[in-house]
Amino acid sequence: MNNYQQDSSIEDKKSYPSIRLDIFSNWWKIISILLVLYSIIAGLLIKVPAQPILHETIRNLFFHVPMWFSMMTILFVSLWHSIKFLRNSNVSSDIMASQAASTGMLVGALGLITGSIWAKYTWGAWWVADTKLNGAAITMLIYLAYFILRGSIDDMEKRARIAAVYNIFAYIMLIVFLMILPRMSDSLHPGNGGNPGFNAYDLDRNMRFVFYPAVIGWILLTVWIFTLKVRLEKITQKILKNE
Amino acid sequence: MLFHQIKCLVAKEIKLEIRNKYALGGILLYVVSTIFVSYLSFKKVINPSTWNALFWIILLFASINGVAKSFLIETKGKLIYLYTLVSPQAVILSKIIYNLLLLIVLSGLCLLVYSIFIGNIIQDLSLFLLTLFLGSMGFSSILTMVSAISSKTNNNFTLMAILSFPLLIPLLMVLIKLSRNAIDGLENWDINFLLVLMFLNVIIIALSYILFRYLWRD
């Protein structure tokens, strides 16, 4: 059933984009840089509503929340390629699934760090035992176990297949942890357990003008990092194959 | 066809278990001795949180030990023999059903011995038993699937622990909330937790049903 087909794109030289900057095919990369730069500059400069306790830390919205949006997007890409691998047994899908998961871990770690710094200045602690925070931490553990699982199988085809099956489980647990459980119990996190999210304030109209571009910019940047990692991995595999 | 295959495979598992009683006996003895050790150090526990946490920790470790072997002990020859006879869906469903039966026995014994030694503070027994049943179902489906995954790897016992703990935590969080409600005997508890528990069970069994055919052949 699962004949392990060597992906033609590894062999095919044309599939690598040329080094010179091609404005027409790389327009989204330029947009991502512009949007992220805009969100950093405007995010630190615009006038934000003065709220008790939050004060200036409300600006963390522009840096912390886009990380989780990016993580959900890139982990969905990983899930998508895992399902694709189970259907077509193409090595390229496996490389994409694993690299998307590792990019997801990168932005997830940034999300944990930005959240932790924010928590220190508003809640007074780096970490609190909260449903949403613990859920995020366990999600990271589930995905780190994914890499351990990949590392402990030698045969490439078997590794790709079993990792794909585990990845589908992992994404379901991610949905349960980050979407369902925090909505069911009390949470300190803004937007959960009766705490107002940023859209609860009328004053925040101009925060939206920074927040949405920041989300789009960071998602595009994450996808860019992902495509670079995929290219690097494909070249590594090709070198290993030629050795 | 599938139903008949499942029936035969479950009967085979039960027959095997009865023939060499040491595995079943070992896991039951594990539960009893763990509870006895807790009894020696805790004596009676009346604090509901502690009672609840201790109960689920004992049951969690006993379940992992009980279910872990389900695929790890299968020899290569036996698996090849199974490929020629039955569909993969029948194999995974029969394992899940068999492990469910095993865990029902295990958790029943655990509850009995635990209430004798540590004390029984449950106010709403029917809700507690329902929680225990749904918990056994979730444990058996997740652990059977994780056992199938980790049996394919090089260091399978380490991986069994690494993979199963994070996957079990959402289930365990809901179970602990529900059983706490049962212990307190609250009149109006949140039905949503029961729904989430059932949803989790259904989705895990459905995923195992769909995905096992990609796992079982080398």
PDB file of C-alpha atoms in Angstrom, chain A residues 4-5 48 58 80 82-83 92-93 96 112 147 150 154 186 192 198 207 218-219:
ATOM      1  CA  TYR A   4       7.872   4.940  -0.534  1.00  0.00           C
ATOM      2  CA  GLN A   5       8.215   7.124  -3.577  1.00  0.00           C
ATOM      3  CA  VAL A  48      -3.288  52.891  24.055  1.00  0.00           C
ATOM      4  CA  ILE A  58      -1.468  46.143  27.008  1.00  0.00           C
ATOM      5  CA  TRP A  80      -2.441  18.859   6.641  1.00  0.00           C
ATOM      6  CA  SER A  82       0.656  14.501   7.755  1.00  0.00           C
ATOM      7  CA  ILE A  83      -2.752  13.574   6.355  1.00  0.00           C
ATOM      8  CA  SER A  92       8.172  15.720   0.581  1.00  0.00           C
ATOM      9  CA  SER A  93       4.954  15.730   2.647  1.00  0.00           C
ATOM     10  CA  MET A  96       6.930  19.546   5.333  1.00  0.00           C
ATOM     11  CA  LEU A 112       5.348  31.404  26.092  1.00  0.00           C
ATOM     12  CA  PHE A 147      10.294  14.854  17.782  1.00  0.00           C
ATOM     13  CA  ARG A 150      10.700  10.687  15.125  1.00  0.00           C
ATOM     14  CA  ASP A 154      15.437   4.409  12.153  1.00  0.00           C
ATOM     15  CA  ASP A 186     -11.975  29.814  35.551  1.00  0.00           C
ATOM     16  CA  ASN A 192     -11.231  33.618  29.379  1.00  0.00           C
ATOM     17  CA  PHE A 198      -9.121  43.475  24.207  1.00  0.00           C
ATOM     18  CA  MET A 207      -5.443  49.031  18.605  1.00  0.00           C
ATOM     19  CA  TRP A 218       3.634  37.228  11.845  1.00  0.00           C
ATOM     20  CA  ILE A 219       1.692  34.408  10.138  1.00  0.00           C
TER      21      ILE A 219
END
